[in-house]
PDB file of C-alpha atoms in Angstrom:
ATOM      1  CA  MET A   1      38.679 -26.977-133.397  1.00  0.00           C
ATOM      2  CA  LEU A   2      41.554 -24.504-133.666  1.00  0.00           C
ATOM      3  CA  PRO A   3      42.453 -22.154-130.789  1.00  0.00           C
ATOM      4  CA  ALA A   4      41.562 -18.558-131.649  1.00  0.00           C
ATOM      5  CA  THR A   5      42.521 -15.449-129.736  1.00  0.00           C
ATOM      6  CA  THR A   6      40.074 -13.252-127.875  1.00  0.00           C
ATOM      7  CA  GLN A   7      39.800  -9.512-128.425  1.00  0.00           C
ATOM      8  CA  LEU A   8      42.262  -9.099-125.559  1.00  0.00           C
ATOM      9  CA  GLU A   9      44.977 -10.729-127.668  1.00  0.00           C
ATOM     10  CA  HIS A  10      44.680  -9.383-131.211  1.00  0.00           C
ATOM     11  CA  THR A  11      44.323  -6.222-133.284  1.00  0.00           C
ATOM     12  CA  ASP A  12      40.927  -5.562-134.825  1.00  0.00           C
ATOM     13  CA  LEU A  13      38.700  -2.855-136.253  1.00  0.00           C
ATOM     14  CA  MET A  14      35.383  -2.813-134.445  1.00  0.00           C
ATOM     15  CA  THR A  15      31.938  -1.371-135.060  1.00  0.00           C
ATOM     16  CA  SER A  16      28.554  -2.012-133.473  1.00  0.00           C
ATOM     17  CA  TYR A  17      24.921  -2.560-134.351  1.00  0.00           C
ATOM     18  CA  TRP A  18      23.941  -0.020-131.722  1.00  0.00           C
ATOM     19  CA  HIS A  19      26.071   3.101-132.207  1.00  0.00           C
ATOM     20  CA  LEU A  20      27.836   5.141-134.898  1.00  0.00           C
ATOM     21  CA  TYR A  21      31.424   4.740-133.746  1.00  0.00           C
ATOM     22  CA  VAL A  22      34.353   2.782-135.140  1.00  0.00           C
ATOM     23  CA  GLN A  23      37.179   1.874-132.804  1.00  0.00           C
ATOM     24  CA  LEU A  24      40.579   0.233-132.848  1.00  0.00           C
ATOM     25  CA  ASN A  25      41.022  -2.829-130.677  1.00  0.00           C
ATOM     26  CA  GLU A  26      44.639  -3.505-129.741  1.00  0.00           C
ATOM     27  CA  PRO A  27      45.945  -6.459-127.714  1.00  0.00           C
ATOM     28  CA  VAL A  28      46.693  -6.050-124.032  1.00  0.00           C
ATOM     29  CA  ILE A  29      48.173  -9.519-123.486  1.00  0.00           C
ATOM     30  CA  GLU A  30      50.101 -12.002-125.602  1.00  0.00           C
ATOM     31  CA  PRO A  31      48.082 -14.863-127.139  1.00  0.00           C
ATOM     32  CA  LEU A  32      47.653 -17.740-124.716  1.00  0.00           C
ATOM     33  CA  GLY A  33      48.914 -21.199-125.555  1.00  0.00           C
ATOM     34  CA  GLU A  34      48.823 -21.927-129.277  1.00  0.00           C
ATOM     35  CA  ALA A  35      46.039 -19.434-130.001  1.00  0.00           C
ATOM     36  CA  VAL A  36      46.407 -17.213-133.071  1.00  0.00           C
ATOM     37  CA  PRO A  37      44.070 -14.579-134.565  1.00  0.00           C
ATOM     38  CA  ASN A  38      41.723 -15.803-137.282  1.00  0.00           C
ATOM     39  CA  THR A  39      43.509 -13.568-139.776  1.00  0.00           C
ATOM     40  CA  GLU A  40      46.851 -15.258-139.008  1.00  0.00           C
ATOM     41  CA  LEU A  41      45.202 -18.655-139.334  1.00  0.00           C
ATOM     42  CA  PHE A  42      43.900 -17.663-142.777  1.00  0.00           C
ATOM     43  CA  ARG A  43      47.385 -16.550-143.810  1.00  0.00           C
ATOM     44  CA  ARG A  44      48.849 -19.874-142.715  1.00  0.00           C
ATOM     45  CA  LEU A  45      46.134 -21.829-144.495  1.00  0.00           C
ATOM     46  CA  ALA A  46      46.701 -19.829-147.676  1.00  0.00           C
ATOM     47  CA  ARG A  47      50.420 -20.621-147.617  1.00  0.00           C
ATOM     48  CA  ALA A  48      49.781 -24.296-146.914  1.00  0.00           C
ATOM     49  CA  MET A  49      47.261 -24.501-149.765  1.00  0.00           C
ATOM     50  CA  GLY A  50      49.546 -22.787-152.257  1.00  0.00           C
ATOM     51  CA  PHE A  51      47.722 -19.464-152.636  1.00  0.00           C
ATOM     52  CA  THR A  52      50.475 -17.035-153.588  1.00  0.00           C
ATOM     53  CA  GLU A  53      48.468 -13.874-154.312  1.00  0.00           C
ATOM     54  CA  PRO A  54      49.690 -10.995-152.107  1.00  0.00           C
ATOM     55  CA  CYS A  55      46.211 -10.374-150.689  1.00  0.00           C
ATOM     56  CA  PHE A  56      46.379 -13.649-148.773  1.00  0.00           C
ATOM     57  CA  GLN A  57      49.373 -12.382-146.786  1.00  0.00           C
ATOM     58  CA  ASP A  58      48.126  -8.895-145.926  1.00  0.00           C
ATOM     59  CA  SER A  59      48.906  -8.028-142.315  1.00  0.00           C
ATOM     60  CA  ASP A  60      46.214  -6.992-139.857  1.00  0.00           C
ATOM     61  CA  GLU A  61      47.362  -3.378-140.195  1.00  0.00           C
ATOM     62  CA  GLU A  62      47.093  -3.564-143.981  1.00  0.00           C
ATOM     63  CA  LEU A  63      43.608  -5.068-143.741  1.00  0.00           C
ATOM     64  CA  ILE A  64      42.482  -2.252-141.442  1.00  0.00           C
ATOM     65  CA  ARG A  65      43.863   0.395-143.794  1.00  0.00           C
ATOM     66  CA  GLN A  66      42.061  -1.259-146.713  1.00  0.00           C
ATOM     67  CA  ALA A  67      38.769  -1.316-144.809  1.00  0.00           C
ATOM     68  CA  LEU A  68      39.054   2.367-143.893  1.00  0.00           C
ATOM     69  CA  SER A  69      40.005   3.447-147.417  1.00  0.00           C
ATOM     70  CA  GLY A  70      37.343   1.455-149.227  1.00  0.00           C
ATOM     71  CA  GLY A  71      35.453   4.508-150.451  1.00  0.00           C
ATOM     72  CA  SER A  72      32.599   4.594-147.949  1.00  0.00           C
ATOM     73  CA  PRO A  73      31.502   8.204-147.339  1.00  0.00           C
ATOM     74  CA  PHE A  74      30.804   7.265-143.733  1.00  0.00           C
ATOM     75  CA  LEU A  75      34.509   6.505-143.148  1.00  0.00           C
ATOM     76  CA  GLU A  76      35.890   9.582-144.856  1.00  0.00           C
ATOM     77  CA  GLY A  77      38.735  11.085-142.831  1.00  0.00           C
ATOM     78  CA  ILE A  78      39.060   8.110-140.483  1.00  0.00           C
ATOM     79  CA  THR A  79      42.565   6.656-140.586  1.00  0.00           C
ATOM     80  CA  LEU A  80      44.504   4.105-138.606  1.00  0.00           C
ATOM     81  CA  GLU A  81      46.707   6.887-137.261  1.00  0.00           C
ATOM     82  CA  ARG A  82      43.672   8.812-135.978  1.00  0.00           C
ATOM     83  CA  LEU A  83      42.258   5.699-134.363  1.00  0.00           C
ATOM     84  CA  ARG A  84      45.532   5.003-132.601  1.00  0.00           C
ATOM     85  CA  GLN A  85      45.438   8.505-131.167  1.00  0.00           C
ATOM     86  CA  GLU A  86      41.714   8.949-130.506  1.00  0.00           C
ATOM     87  CA  ARG A  87      40.764   5.282-129.913  1.00  0.00           C
ATOM     88  CA  PHE A  88      37.222   5.683-131.268  1.00  0.00           C
ATOM     89  CA  ILE A  89      35.720   8.001-133.896  1.00  0.00           C
ATOM     90  CA  LYS A  90      32.134   8.704-134.878  1.00  0.00           C
ATOM     91  CA  VAL A  91      31.385   7.926-138.519  1.00  0.00           C
ATOM     92  CA  SER A  92      30.155  10.651-140.867  1.00  0.00           C
ATOM     93  CA  ARG A  93      26.499   9.726-140.787  1.00  0.00           C
ATOM     94  CA  PRO A  94      23.460  11.953-140.201  1.00  0.00           C
ATOM     95  CA  ALA A  95      22.212  12.131-136.643  1.00  0.00           C
ATOM     96  CA  ALA A  96      18.636  11.619-137.885  1.00  0.00           C
ATOM     97  CA  PRO A  97      18.733   8.438-140.000  1.00  0.00           C
ATOM     98  CA  PHE A  98      15.892   7.941-142.470  1.00  0.00           C
ATOM     99  CA  ALA A  99      14.787  11.568-142.138  1.00  0.00           C
ATOM    100  CA  GLU A 100      14.464  11.567-145.929  1.00  0.00           C
ATOM    101  CA  GLY A 101      13.014   8.072-146.147  1.00  0.00           C
ATOM    102  CA  GLY A 102      15.111   5.353-147.679  1.00  0.00           C
ATOM    103  CA  PHE A 103      13.771   2.464-145.641  1.00  0.00           C
ATOM    104  CA  ALA A 104      14.621  -1.036-146.861  1.00  0.00           C
ATOM    105  CA  THR A 105      11.067  -1.650-148.053  1.00  0.00           C
ATOM    106  CA  PRO A 106       9.673  -1.890-151.602  1.00  0.00           C
ATOM    107  CA  SER A 107       8.221   1.620-151.284  1.00  0.00           C
ATOM    108  CA  GLY A 108      11.154   3.107-149.381  1.00  0.00           C
ATOM    109  CA  LYS A 109       8.687   4.188-146.684  1.00  0.00           C
ATOM    110  CA  VAL A 110       7.555   2.847-143.337  1.00  0.00           C
ATOM    111  CA  GLU A 111       5.001   0.212-144.300  1.00  0.00           C
ATOM    112  CA  PHE A 112       2.169  -0.518-141.895  1.00  0.00           C
ATOM    113  CA  TYR A 113       1.040  -3.197-144.351  1.00  0.00           C
ATOM    114  CA  SER A 114       3.858  -5.547-145.341  1.00  0.00           C
ATOM    115  CA  GLN A 115       3.450  -7.505-148.531  1.00  0.00           C
ATOM    116  CA  ALA A 116       6.581  -9.475-147.604  1.00  0.00           C
ATOM    117  CA  LEU A 117       4.830 -10.764-144.479  1.00  0.00           C
ATOM    118  CA  ALA A 118       1.695 -11.528-146.463  1.00  0.00           C
ATOM    119  CA  ASP A 119       3.768 -13.575-148.915  1.00  0.00           C
ATOM    120  CA  LEU A 120       5.031 -15.638-145.961  1.00  0.00           C
ATOM    121  CA  GLY A 121       1.481 -16.361-144.872  1.00  0.00           C
ATOM    122  CA  LEU A 122       1.751 -14.034-141.883  1.00  0.00           C
ATOM    123  CA  ASP A 123      -0.510 -11.184-140.860  1.00  0.00           C
ATOM    124  CA  PRO A 124       0.655  -8.249-143.010  1.00  0.00           C
ATOM    125  CA  VAL A 125      -0.451  -5.719-140.393  1.00  0.00           C
ATOM    126  CA  VAL A 126       1.478  -5.729-137.132  1.00  0.00           C
ATOM    127  CA  GLU A 127      -0.585  -6.664-134.106  1.00  0.00           C
ATOM    128  CA  TYR A 128       0.181  -7.730-130.564  1.00  0.00           C
ATOM    129  CA  THR A 129       1.009 -11.396-130.192  1.00  0.00           C
ATOM    130  CA  PRO A 130       1.388 -12.411-126.552  1.00  0.00           C
ATOM    131  CA  PRO A 131       4.477 -14.430-125.642  1.00  0.00           C
ATOM    132  CA  ALA A 132       3.852 -18.166-125.592  1.00  0.00           C
ATOM    133  CA  GLU A 133       4.642 -18.205-121.865  1.00  0.00           C
ATOM    134  CA  SER A 134       2.719 -15.283-120.387  1.00  0.00           C
ATOM    135  CA  ALA A 135      -0.496 -14.443-118.606  1.00  0.00           C
ATOM    136  CA  ASP A 136      -2.080 -13.624-121.968  1.00  0.00           C
ATOM    137  CA  GLY A 137      -0.526 -16.439-123.988  1.00  0.00           C
ATOM    138  CA  SER A 138      -0.845 -19.289-121.495  1.00  0.00           C
ATOM    139  CA  PRO A 139      -3.079 -18.299-118.547  1.00  0.00           C
ATOM    140  CA  GLU A 140      -3.210 -21.820-117.074  1.00  0.00           C
ATOM    141  CA  LEU A 141       0.588 -22.029-116.968  1.00  0.00           C
ATOM    142  CA  ALA A 142       0.803 -18.498-115.562  1.00  0.00           C
ATOM    143  CA  ALA A 143      -1.504 -19.503-112.725  1.00  0.00           C
ATOM    144  CA  ARG A 144       1.143 -22.002-111.588  1.00  0.00           C
ATOM    145  CA  TYR A 145       4.193 -19.938-112.541  1.00  0.00           C
ATOM    146  CA  PRO A 146       3.202 -16.268-112.228  1.00  0.00           C
ATOM    147  CA  ILE A 147       6.666 -14.666-112.478  1.00  0.00           C
ATOM    148  CA  ALA A 148       8.186 -13.754-115.850  1.00  0.00           C
ATOM    149  CA  LEU A 149      11.946 -14.321-115.664  1.00  0.00           C
ATOM    150  CA  ILE A 150      14.401 -12.327-117.756  1.00  0.00           C
ATOM    151  CA  THR A 151      18.158 -12.917-117.726  1.00  0.00           C
ATOM    152  CA  PRO A 152      20.110  -9.890-118.994  1.00  0.00           C
ATOM    153  CA  ALA A 153      23.889  -9.910-119.100  1.00  0.00           C
ATOM    154  CA  ALA A 154      25.740  -9.600-115.819  1.00  0.00           C
ATOM    155  CA  HIS A 155      27.952  -6.529-115.495  1.00  0.00           C
ATOM    156  CA  HIS A 156      31.184  -8.470-114.973  1.00  0.00           C
ATOM    157  CA  PHE A 157      30.702 -11.245-117.543  1.00  0.00           C
ATOM    158  CA  LEU A 158      30.387 -11.172-121.323  1.00  0.00           C
ATOM    159  CA  ASN A 159      27.516 -13.640-121.610  1.00  0.00           C
ATOM    160  CA  SER A 160      29.319 -16.666-120.131  1.00  0.00           C
ATOM    161  CA  THR A 161      32.823 -15.435-120.998  1.00  0.00           C
ATOM    162  CA  PHE A 162      34.947 -14.445-117.966  1.00  0.00           C
ATOM    163  CA  ALA A 163      32.530 -16.202-115.601  1.00  0.00           C
ATOM    164  CA  ASN A 164      35.289 -18.756-115.005  1.00  0.00           C
ATOM    165  CA  LEU A 165      37.563 -16.100-113.469  1.00  0.00           C
ATOM    166  CA  PRO A 166      37.427 -15.902-109.647  1.00  0.00           C
ATOM    167  CA  ARG A 167      38.116 -12.156-109.734  1.00  0.00           C
ATOM    168  CA  MET A 168      35.116 -11.504-111.985  1.00  0.00           C
ATOM    169  CA  ARG A 169      32.836 -13.746-109.941  1.00  0.00           C
ATOM    170  CA  GLU A 170      33.913 -11.968-106.766  1.00  0.00           C
ATOM    171  CA  ARG A 171      33.033  -8.615-108.302  1.00  0.00           C
ATOM    172  CA  GLU A 172      29.683  -9.892-109.541  1.00  0.00           C
ATOM    173  CA  GLY A 173      28.778 -11.367-106.161  1.00  0.00           C
ATOM    174  CA  ALA A 174      26.394 -14.250-105.625  1.00  0.00           C
ATOM    175  CA  PRO A 175      24.101 -15.601-108.346  1.00  0.00           C
ATOM    176  CA  THR A 176      21.188 -13.265-107.748  1.00  0.00           C
ATOM    177  CA  ILE A 177      17.544 -12.739-108.585  1.00  0.00           C
ATOM    178  CA  PHE A 178      16.012  -9.266-108.287  1.00  0.00           C
ATOM    179  CA  LEU A 179      12.398  -9.265-107.139  1.00  0.00           C
ATOM    180  CA  ASN A 180       9.792  -6.530-107.021  1.00  0.00           C
ATOM    181  CA  PRO A 181       8.785  -5.679-103.422  1.00  0.00           C
ATOM    182  CA  ALA A 182       5.199  -6.800-104.032  1.00  0.00           C
ATOM    183  CA  ASP A 183       6.283 -10.228-105.273  1.00  0.00           C
ATOM    184  CA  ALA A 184       8.799 -10.581-102.446  1.00  0.00           C
ATOM    185  CA  ALA A 185       6.302  -9.601 -99.742  1.00  0.00           C
ATOM    186  CA  ALA A 186       3.751 -12.116-101.024  1.00  0.00           C
ATOM    187  CA  ARG A 187       6.383 -14.837-100.513  1.00  0.00           C
ATOM    188  CA  ASN A 188       7.900 -13.506 -97.257  1.00  0.00           C
ATOM    189  CA  ILE A 189      11.227 -12.984 -99.039  1.00  0.00           C
ATOM    190  CA  ARG A 190      13.771 -10.390 -97.916  1.00  0.00           C
ATOM    191  CA  SER A 191      17.033  -9.246 -99.479  1.00  0.00           C
ATOM    192  CA  GLY A 192      19.708 -11.820 -98.749  1.00  0.00           C
ATOM    193  CA  ASP A 193      17.347 -14.795 -98.553  1.00  0.00           C
ATOM    194  CA  TRP A 194      18.112 -17.823-100.686  1.00  0.00           C
ATOM    195  CA  VAL A 195      15.246 -18.775-102.954  1.00  0.00           C
ATOM    196  CA  ARG A 196      14.332 -21.624-105.246  1.00  0.00           C
ATOM    197  CA  VAL A 197      13.365 -20.506-108.735  1.00  0.00           C
ATOM    198  CA  PHE A 198      11.582 -23.246-110.651  1.00  0.00           C
ATOM    199  CA  ASN A 199       9.189 -24.340-113.369  1.00  0.00           C
ATOM    200  CA  ASP A 200       8.369 -27.631-115.108  1.00  0.00           C
ATOM    201  CA  ARG A 201      11.824 -27.705-116.703  1.00  0.00           C
ATOM    202  CA  GLY A 202      13.968 -27.479-113.574  1.00  0.00           C
ATOM    203  CA  SER A 203      15.026 -25.334-110.643  1.00  0.00           C
ATOM    204  CA  VAL A 204      17.971 -23.251-109.434  1.00  0.00           C
ATOM    205  CA  ARG A 205      18.921 -21.629-106.153  1.00  0.00           C
ATOM    206  CA  LEU A 206      19.628 -17.899-106.187  1.00  0.00           C
ATOM    207  CA  GLN A 207      20.082 -15.167-103.617  1.00  0.00           C
ATOM    208  CA  ALA A 208      17.294 -12.601-103.569  1.00  0.00           C
ATOM    209  CA  GLN A 209      17.554  -8.846-103.757  1.00  0.00           C
ATOM    210  CA  VAL A 210      14.344  -6.863-103.291  1.00  0.00           C
ATOM    211  CA  GLY A 211      13.776  -3.475-104.898  1.00  0.00           C
ATOM    212  CA  ASP A 212      12.070  -1.492-107.620  1.00  0.00           C
ATOM    213  CA  TRP A 213      14.188  -2.871-110.463  1.00  0.00           C
ATOM    214  CA  SER A 214      11.213  -4.339-112.305  1.00  0.00           C
ATOM    215  CA  GLN A 215       7.456  -4.208-112.341  1.00  0.00           C
ATOM    216  CA  PRO A 216       5.417  -6.695-110.290  1.00  0.00           C
ATOM    217  CA  GLY A 217       5.363 -10.098-111.901  1.00  0.00           C
ATOM    218  CA  VAL A 218       8.834  -9.747-113.450  1.00  0.00           C
ATOM    219  CA  ALA A 219      12.083 -11.060-111.957  1.00  0.00           C
ATOM    220  CA  VAL A 220      15.603 -10.334-113.193  1.00  0.00           C
ATOM    221  CA  SER A 221      18.592 -12.658-112.856  1.00  0.00           C
ATOM    222  CA  PRO A 222      21.895 -11.321-114.280  1.00  0.00           C
ATOM    223  CA  SER A 223      23.629 -14.072-116.212  1.00  0.00           C
ATOM    224  CA  ILE A 224      25.349 -16.227-117.346  1.00  0.00           C
ATOM    225  CA  TRP A 225      26.987 -18.032-114.442  1.00  0.00           C
ATOM    226  CA  TRP A 226      28.655 -21.330-115.319  1.00  0.00           C
ATOM    227  CA  SER A 227      26.787 -24.304-113.870  1.00  0.00           C
ATOM    228  CA  ARG A 228      29.865 -25.440-111.944  1.00  0.00           C
ATOM    229  CA  HIS A 229      29.811 -22.155-110.017  1.00  0.00           C
ATOM    230  CA  MET A 230      26.094 -22.305-109.217  1.00  0.00           C
ATOM    231  CA  PRO A 231      24.553 -23.888-106.131  1.00  0.00           C
ATOM    232  CA  ASP A 232      23.789 -27.555-106.879  1.00  0.00           C
ATOM    233  CA  GLY A 233      25.770 -27.295-110.140  1.00  0.00           C
ATOM    234  CA  VAL A 234      22.683 -26.156-112.059  1.00  0.00           C
ATOM    235  CA  GLY A 235      22.677 -23.040-114.236  1.00  0.00           C
ATOM    236  CA  ILE A 236      19.915 -20.601-115.087  1.00  0.00           C
ATOM    237  CA  ASN A 237      19.293 -22.015-118.554  1.00  0.00           C
ATOM    238  CA  VAL A 238      17.700 -25.098-117.037  1.00  0.00           C
ATOM    239  CA  LEU A 239      14.646 -22.838-116.730  1.00  0.00           C
ATOM    240  CA  THR A 240      14.582 -21.664-120.333  1.00  0.00           C
ATOM    241  CA  THR A 241      12.441 -23.197-123.025  1.00  0.00           C
ATOM    242  CA  ASP A 242      13.660 -24.993-126.146  1.00  0.00           C
ATOM    243  CA  ARG A 243      10.808 -23.411-128.088  1.00  0.00           C
ATOM    244  CA  PRO A 244      12.136 -21.211-130.944  1.00  0.00           C
ATOM    245  CA  THR A 245      10.762 -17.744-131.524  1.00  0.00           C
ATOM    246  CA  ASP A 246       7.864 -17.530-133.955  1.00  0.00           C
ATOM    247  CA  MET A 247       9.689 -15.155-136.305  1.00  0.00           C
ATOM    248  CA  GLY A 248      13.328 -15.911-136.993  1.00  0.00           C
ATOM    249  CA  GLY A 249      13.518 -19.222-135.164  1.00  0.00           C
ATOM    250  CA  GLY A 250      15.875 -17.840-132.518  1.00  0.00           C
ATOM    251  CA  ALA A 251      16.208 -18.743-128.866  1.00  0.00           C
ATOM    252  CA  SER A 252      13.486 -17.448-126.553  1.00  0.00           C
ATOM    253  CA  PHE A 253      15.615 -16.928-123.473  1.00  0.00           C
ATOM    254  CA  HIS A 254      13.383 -14.167-122.089  1.00  0.00           C
ATOM    255  CA  THR A 255      10.021 -15.903-122.433  1.00  0.00           C
ATOM    256  CA  ASN A 256       9.954 -18.045-119.333  1.00  0.00           C
ATOM    257  CA  LEU A 257       7.491 -18.306-116.481  1.00  0.00           C
ATOM    258  CA  VAL A 258       8.710 -19.372-113.032  1.00  0.00           C
ATOM    259  CA  GLN A 259       7.691 -19.549-109.399  1.00  0.00           C
ATOM    260  CA  VAL A 260       9.903 -18.342-106.545  1.00  0.00           C
ATOM    261  CA  GLU A 261       9.925 -19.659-102.986  1.00  0.00           C
ATOM    262  CA  LEU A 262      12.155 -19.539 -99.919  1.00  0.00           C
ATOM    263  CA  CYS A 263      14.691 -22.337 -99.559  1.00  0.00           C
ATOM    264  CA  ASP A 264      17.700 -23.345 -97.481  1.00  0.00           C
ATOM    265  CA  PRO A 265      21.038 -21.700 -98.300  1.00  0.00           C
ATOM    266  CA  PRO A 266      23.625 -23.811-100.131  1.00  0.00           C
ATOM    267  CA  ASP A 267      26.152 -25.603 -97.950  1.00  0.00           C
ATOM    268  CA  GLY A 268      28.495 -23.129 -96.317  1.00  0.00           C
ATOM    269  CA  GLN A 269      26.323 -20.129 -97.175  1.00  0.00           C
ATOM    270  CA  VAL A 270      24.500 -17.868 -94.763  1.00  0.00           C
ATOM    271  CA  ARG A 271      21.928 -15.181 -95.226  1.00  0.00           C
ATOM    272  CA  ASP A 272      23.503 -11.866 -96.275  1.00  0.00           C
ATOM    273  CA  ALA A 273      21.456  -8.689 -96.416  1.00  0.00           C
ATOM    274  CA  ASP A 274      23.533  -7.418 -99.332  1.00  0.00           C
ATOM    275  CA  PRO A 275      24.960 -10.475-101.094  1.00  0.00           C
ATOM    276  CA  SER A 276      26.096  -8.997-104.375  1.00  0.00           C
ATOM    277  CA  ARG A 277      26.523  -5.244-104.239  1.00  0.00           C
TER     278      ARG A 277
END
């Protein structure tokens, strides 16, 4: 493995799946240790392997200019100079995508019947399929573990990145689970109590916060705390299933049933009515 820089240490041109903006990422610190940007690594590899074409030595700035001047109508008028001044710029794309059709389907339309799904042996008409771990999908399991646990990203971590920094952990507060008042009352749990969250795969200790953040039967635990910083050295993913999703074969991190009960605080911890905010 070769040490690569993070976005804090290198120049990059960034877009997103979720919005219509392009932005310039510039370093705010020098690369740590022996880390270099991937683009610099490629340049070094090209030299070492004897590739002498000029394209293999283009600087990051040259690569950004090439990307912006590639002829895409969406990037018309967006330059490196503008990005340096404005930081982020909306691309020239209609505000109502697909208003004229143009879907990536054989007909170019929204297809309620998908021949592609039929060819895969799947139901060609979309219907509700209950999650494998849910009251509808596994009622016997739900009788023992009636709480659906979801683990969205914590505000001060980037997935697990930065969770090793004491400053970020201090801002995030304690490893927390947010419970609906109805679920908390049924278990005699108040904000600040330490609780055991468990299923057949394992258990973790978290500090409870009670409020209307989710509907009854759903608990939320912002993640991902490193195991070494969790009570008992056990992280939240001990609760997640290894079962892949039915379509795509991805991880099913948000399809997990658990039970929640009061427990003793970790060593050195006391009950705090507002542990994390």
